[in-house]
PDB file of C-alpha atoms in Angstrom:
ATOM      1  CA  UNK V  11      41.137  61.971  50.367  1.00 53.00           C
ATOM      2  CA  UNK V  12      43.809  59.377  49.386  1.00 51.00           C
ATOM      3  CA  UNK V  13      43.870  56.077  51.045  1.00 54.00           C
ATOM      4  CA  UNK V  14      47.165  55.121  52.792  1.00 55.00           C
ATOM      5  CA  UNK V  15      47.702  52.183  50.441  1.00 57.00           C
ATOM      6  CA  UNK V  16      47.455  54.408  47.359  1.00 57.00           C
ATOM      7  CA  UNK V  17      49.806  56.994  48.905  1.00 56.00           C
ATOM      8  CA  UNK V  18      52.394  54.294  49.669  1.00 59.00           C
ATOM      9  CA  UNK V  19      52.122  52.788  46.190  1.00 60.00           C
ATOM     10  CA  UNK V  20      52.606  56.232  44.613  1.00 54.00           C
ATOM     11  CA  UNK V  21      55.794  56.699  46.641  1.00 60.00           C
ATOM     12  CA  UNK V  22      56.960  53.208  45.721  1.00 59.00           C
ATOM     13  CA  UNK V  23      56.344  53.917  42.015  1.00 60.00           C
ATOM     14  CA  UNK V  24      58.173  57.243  42.236  1.00 59.00           C
ATOM     15  CA  UNK V  25      61.130  55.606  43.989  1.00 56.00           C
ATOM     16  CA  UNK V  26      61.259  52.774  41.440  1.00 58.00           C
ATOM     17  CA  UNK V  27      61.160  55.275  38.567  1.00 58.00           C
ATOM     18  CA  UNK V  28      63.990  57.254  40.144  1.00 52.00           C
ATOM     19  CA  UNK V  29      66.114  54.133  40.643  1.00 54.00           C
ATOM     20  CA  UNK V  30      65.484  52.921  37.098  1.00 56.00           C
ATOM     21  CA  UNK V  31      66.320  56.302  35.592  1.00 55.00           C
ATOM     22  CA  UNK V  32      69.659  56.348  37.399  1.00 53.00           C
ATOM     23  CA  UNK V  33      70.462  52.885  35.991  1.00 50.00           C
ATOM     24  CA  UNK V  34      69.693  53.995  32.448  1.00 50.00           C
ATOM     25  CA  UNK V  35      72.371  56.662  32.378  1.00 48.00           C
ATOM     26  CA  UNK V  36      73.704  57.316  28.882  1.00 49.00           C
ATOM     27  CA  UNK V  37      77.112  58.378  30.102  1.00 51.00           C
ATOM     28  CA  UNK V  38      79.782  56.152  28.706  1.00 52.00           C
ATOM     29  CA  UNK V  39      83.124  55.552  30.263  1.00 50.00           C
ATOM     30  CA  UNK V  40      85.676  54.916  27.537  1.00 54.00           C
ATOM     31  CA  UNK V  41      88.055  52.091  28.198  1.00 52.00           C
ATOM     32  CA  UNK V  42      91.661  52.621  27.280  1.00 51.00           C
ATOM     33  CA  UNK V  43      94.250  49.926  26.700  1.00 52.00           C
ATOM     34  CA  UNK V  44      96.665  49.725  29.559  1.00 51.00           C
ATOM     35  CA  UNK V  45      99.790  51.639  28.792  1.00 51.00           C
ATOM     36  CA  UNK V  46     102.916  51.039  30.770  1.00 54.00           C
ATOM     37  CA  UNK V  47     105.355  53.896  30.901  1.00 59.00           C
ATOM     38  CA  UNK V  48     108.510  53.112  28.995  1.00 60.00           C
ATOM     39  CA  UNK V  49     111.745  54.846  29.922  1.00 68.00           C
ATOM     40  CA  UNK V  50     112.535  57.794  27.650  1.00 73.00           C
ATOM     41  CA  UNK V  51     115.972  56.315  26.908  1.00 74.00           C
ATOM     42  CA  UNK V  52     114.372  53.157  25.526  1.00 84.00           C
ATOM     43  CA  UNK V  53     111.991  55.268  23.393  1.00 91.00           C
ATOM     44  CA  UNK V  54     114.902  57.296  22.009  1.00 93.00           C
ATOM     45  CA  UNK V  55     116.841  54.119  21.192  1.00 95.00           C
ATOM     46  CA  UNK V  56     113.847  52.616  19.422  1.00 96.00           C
ATOM     47  CA  UNK V  57     113.310  55.795  17.389  1.00 96.00           C
ATOM     48  CA  UNK V  58     116.982  55.832  16.367  1.00 97.00           C
ATOM     49  CA  UNK V  59     116.895  52.139  15.437  1.00 97.00           C
ATOM     50  CA  UNK V  60     113.727  52.698  13.405  1.00 97.00           C
ATOM     51  CA  UNK V  61     115.310  55.627  11.556  1.00 97.00           C
ATOM     52  CA  UNK V  62     118.406  53.551  10.755  1.00 97.00           C
ATOM     53  CA  UNK V  63     116.352  50.593   9.512  1.00 97.00           C
ATOM     54  CA  UNK V  64     114.132  52.833   7.370  1.00 97.00           C
ATOM     55  CA  UNK V  65     117.162  54.679   5.960  1.00 97.00           C
ATOM     56  CA  UNK V  66     118.660  51.349   4.937  1.00 97.00           C
ATOM     57  CA  UNK V  67     115.369  50.123   3.406  1.00 97.00           C
ATOM     58  CA  UNK V  68     114.784  53.343   1.421  1.00 97.00           C
ATOM     59  CA  UNK V  69     118.434  53.939   0.539  1.00 96.00           C
ATOM     60  CA  UNK V  70     118.608  57.354   2.177  1.00 96.00           C
ATOM     61  CA  UNK V  71     120.106  59.023   5.248  1.00 96.00           C
ATOM     62  CA  UNK V  72     118.541  58.768   8.691  1.00 95.00           C
ATOM     63  CA  UNK V  73     118.234  62.583   8.728  1.00 96.00           C
ATOM     64  CA  UNK V  74     115.695  62.274   5.904  1.00 96.00           C
ATOM     65  CA  UNK V  75     113.429  60.034   7.993  1.00 97.00           C
ATOM     66  CA  UNK V  76     110.591  61.541  10.043  1.00 97.00           C
ATOM     67  CA  UNK V  77     109.047  59.748  12.982  1.00 96.00           C
ATOM     68  CA  UNK V  78     105.363  60.555  13.251  1.00 94.00           C
ATOM     69  CA  UNK V  79     104.035  58.451  16.098  1.00 93.00           C
ATOM     70  CA  UNK V  80     105.164  55.989  18.775  1.00 94.00           C
ATOM     71  CA  UNK V  81     102.489  53.775  20.316  1.00 95.00           C
ATOM     72  CA  UNK V  82     102.776  51.178  23.017  1.00 93.00           C
ATOM     73  CA  UNK V  83     100.487  48.184  23.120  1.00 92.00           C
ATOM     74  CA  UNK V  84     100.287  45.429  25.729  1.00 90.00           C
ATOM     75  CA  UNK V  85     103.132  43.381  24.266  1.00 90.00           C
ATOM     76  CA  UNK V  86     104.742  45.573  21.640  1.00 95.00           C
ATOM     77  CA  UNK V  87     105.627  49.014  20.321  1.00 96.00           C
ATOM     78  CA  UNK V  88     105.015  50.544  16.919  1.00 97.00           C
ATOM     79  CA  UNK V  89     106.683  53.585  15.418  1.00 97.00           C
ATOM     80  CA  UNK V  90     105.137  55.137  12.316  1.00 97.00           C
ATOM     81  CA  UNK V  91     107.203  57.329  10.058  1.00 97.00           C
ATOM     82  CA  UNK V  92     107.882  58.508   6.530  1.00 97.00           C
ATOM     83  CA  UNK V  93     110.689  59.552   4.235  1.00 96.00           C
ATOM     84  CA  UNK V  94     111.068  62.951   2.576  1.00 95.00           C
ATOM     85  CA  UNK V  95     109.521  61.280  -0.503  1.00 95.00           C
ATOM     86  CA  UNK V  96     106.374  60.530   1.548  1.00 95.00           C
ATOM     87  CA  UNK V  97     107.037  56.791   1.721  1.00 96.00           C
ATOM     88  CA  UNK V  98     105.315  55.521   4.851  1.00 97.00           C
ATOM     89  CA  UNK V  99     106.507  52.728   7.117  1.00 98.00           C
ATOM     90  CA  UNK V 100     105.970  51.163  10.518  1.00 98.00           C
ATOM     91  CA  UNK V 101     108.698  49.767  12.765  1.00 98.00           C
ATOM     92  CA  UNK V 102     107.673  47.062  15.223  1.00 97.00           C
ATOM     93  CA  UNK V 103     109.426  46.284  18.505  1.00 97.00           C
ATOM     94  CA  UNK V 104     108.793  43.656  21.163  1.00 95.00           C
ATOM     95  CA  UNK V 105     107.920  44.472  24.768  1.00 93.00           C
ATOM     96  CA  UNK V 106     111.583  44.814  25.742  1.00 93.00           C
ATOM     97  CA  UNK V 107     112.287  47.270  22.913  1.00 94.00           C
ATOM     98  CA  UNK V 108     114.038  44.843  20.539  1.00 95.00           C
ATOM     99  CA  UNK V 109     113.502  45.607  16.851  1.00 97.00           C
ATOM    100  CA  UNK V 110     111.277  43.042  15.108  1.00 97.00           C
ATOM    101  CA  UNK V 111     110.613  44.311  11.586  1.00 97.00           C
ATOM    102  CA  UNK V 112     109.846  47.242   9.333  1.00 97.00           C
ATOM    103  CA  UNK V 113     106.751  47.192   7.147  1.00 97.00           C
ATOM    104  CA  UNK V 114     105.700  49.593   4.427  1.00 93.00           C
ATOM    105  CA  UNK V 115     102.374  51.361   4.507  1.00 85.00           C
TER     106      UNK V 115
END
Protein backbone atom coordinates (compact mmCIF):
# COMPACT_ATOMS: atom_id res chain seq x y z
CA UNK A 1 0.00 0.00 0.00
CA UNK A 2 1.35 3.47 -1.00
CA UNK A 3 1.62 6.14 1.53
CA UNK A 4 -0.26 9.41 0.76
CA UNK A 5 2.98 11.38 0.62
CA UNK A 6 4.46 9.07 -2.02
CA UNK A 7 1.24 9.17 -4.06
CA UNK A 8 1.23 12.98 -4.01
CA UNK A 9 4.91 13.19 -4.95
CA UNK A 10 4.34 10.80 -7.88
CA UNK A 11 1.54 13.06 -9.15
CA UNK A 12 3.71 16.13 -8.65
CA UNK A 13 6.56 14.50 -10.61
CA UNK A 14 4.20 13.47 -13.40
CA UNK A 15 2.75 16.98 -13.60
CA UNK A 16 6.22 18.57 -13.63
CA UNK A 17 7.34 16.20 -16.39
CA UNK A 18 4.26 17.06 -18.44
CA UNK A 19 4.81 20.80 -18.00
CA UNK A 20 8.50 20.54 -18.89
CA UNK A 21 7.80 18.46 -21.98
CA UNK A 22 5.36 21.07 -23.26
CA UNK A 23 8.02 23.77 -22.80
CA UNK A 24 10.58 21.79 -24.77
CA UNK A 25 8.54 21.75 -27.95
CA UNK A 26 10.69 21.54 -31.07
CA UNK A 27 8.20 23.37 -33.23
CA UNK A 28 9.70 26.50 -34.64
CA UNK A 29 7.78 29.51 -35.73
CA UNK A 30 9.61 31.19 -38.59
CA UNK A 31 9.81 34.93 -38.39
CA UNK A 32 9.28 36.86 -41.57
CA UNK A 33 10.37 40.42 -42.25
CA UNK A 34 7.45 42.77 -42.21
CA UNK A 35 6.23 43.43 -45.69
CA UNK A 36 4.03 46.38 -46.40
CA UNK A 37 1.80 46.07 -49.42
CA UNK A 38 2.86 48.43 -52.16
CA UNK A 39 0.32 49.61 -54.70
CA UNK A 40 0.48 47.66 -57.96
CA UNK A 41 0.85 50.91 -59.91
CA UNK A 42 4.02 51.76 -57.99
CA UNK A 43 5.38 48.24 -58.62
CA UNK A 44 4.67 48.55 -62.35
CA UNK A 45 6.39 51.96 -62.48
CA UNK A 46 9.43 50.61 -60.67
CA UNK A 47 9.66 47.63 -63.03
CA UNK A 48 9.43 49.93 -66.06
CA UNK A 49 12.07 52.28 -64.63
CA UNK A 50 14.35 49.32 -63.90
CA UNK A 51 13.95 48.01 -67.45
CA UNK A 52 14.76 51.43 -68.90
CA UNK A 53 17.84 51.86 -66.69
CA UNK A 54 19.10 48.35 -67.51
CA UNK A 55 18.47 48.87 -71.24
CA UNK A 56 20.56 52.04 -71.10
CA UNK A 57 23.35 50.34 -69.11
CA UNK A 58 23.53 47.31 -71.43
CA UNK A 59 22.92 49.23 -74.65
CA UNK A 60 19.82 47.27 -75.62
CA UNK A 61 16.05 47.72 -75.80
CA UNK A 62 13.80 47.48 -72.76
CA UNK A 63 11.95 44.60 -74.47
CA UNK A 64 15.13 42.53 -74.15
CA UNK A 65 15.19 42.94 -70.36
CA UNK A 66 13.56 40.33 -68.12
CA UNK A 67 12.49 41.09 -64.58
CA UNK A 68 12.91 38.04 -62.38
CA UNK A 69 12.01 39.15 -58.88
CA UNK A 70 10.73 42.16 -56.93
CA UNK A 71 11.33 42.17 -53.18
CA UNK A 72 10.34 44.70 -50.58
CA UNK A 73 12.41 45.24 -47.48
CA UNK A 74 11.71 47.54 -44.53
CA UNK A 75 13.12 50.65 -46.18
CA UNK A 76 13.72 49.72 -49.80
CA UNK A 77 12.83 47.66 -52.85
CA UNK A 78 15.02 45.52 -55.07
CA UNK A 79 14.25 44.25 -58.54
CA UNK A 80 16.45 41.50 -59.98
CA UNK A 81 16.61 40.95 -63.70
CA UNK A 82 18.72 39.92 -66.67
CA UNK A 83 19.28 40.68 -70.32
CA UNK A 84 18.83 38.24 -73.20
CA UNK A 85 22.62 37.76 -72.99
CA UNK A 86 22.21 36.51 -69.39
CA UNK A 87 23.75 39.62 -67.84
CA UNK A 88 22.31 39.93 -64.34
CA UNK A 89 21.52 43.14 -62.49
CA UNK A 90 19.67 44.52 -59.49
CA UNK A 91 17.76 47.80 -59.39
CA UNK A 92 17.40 49.46 -56.00
CA UNK A 93 14.60 51.84 -54.99
CA UNK A 94 13.92 53.75 -51.79
CA UNK A 95 10.81 53.27 -49.67
CA UNK A 96 8.81 55.73 -51.76
CA UNK A 97 9.69 53.96 -55.02
CA UNK A 98 12.36 56.41 -56.24
CA UNK A 99 15.14 54.80 -58.27
CA UNK A 100 18.48 54.73 -56.43
CA UNK A 101 20.92 52.71 -58.54
CA UNK A 102 21.51 49.70 -60.74
CA UNK A 103 24.20 47.19 -59.83
CA UNK A 104 25.52 44.27 -61.82
CA UNK A 105 25.51 40.76 -60.45
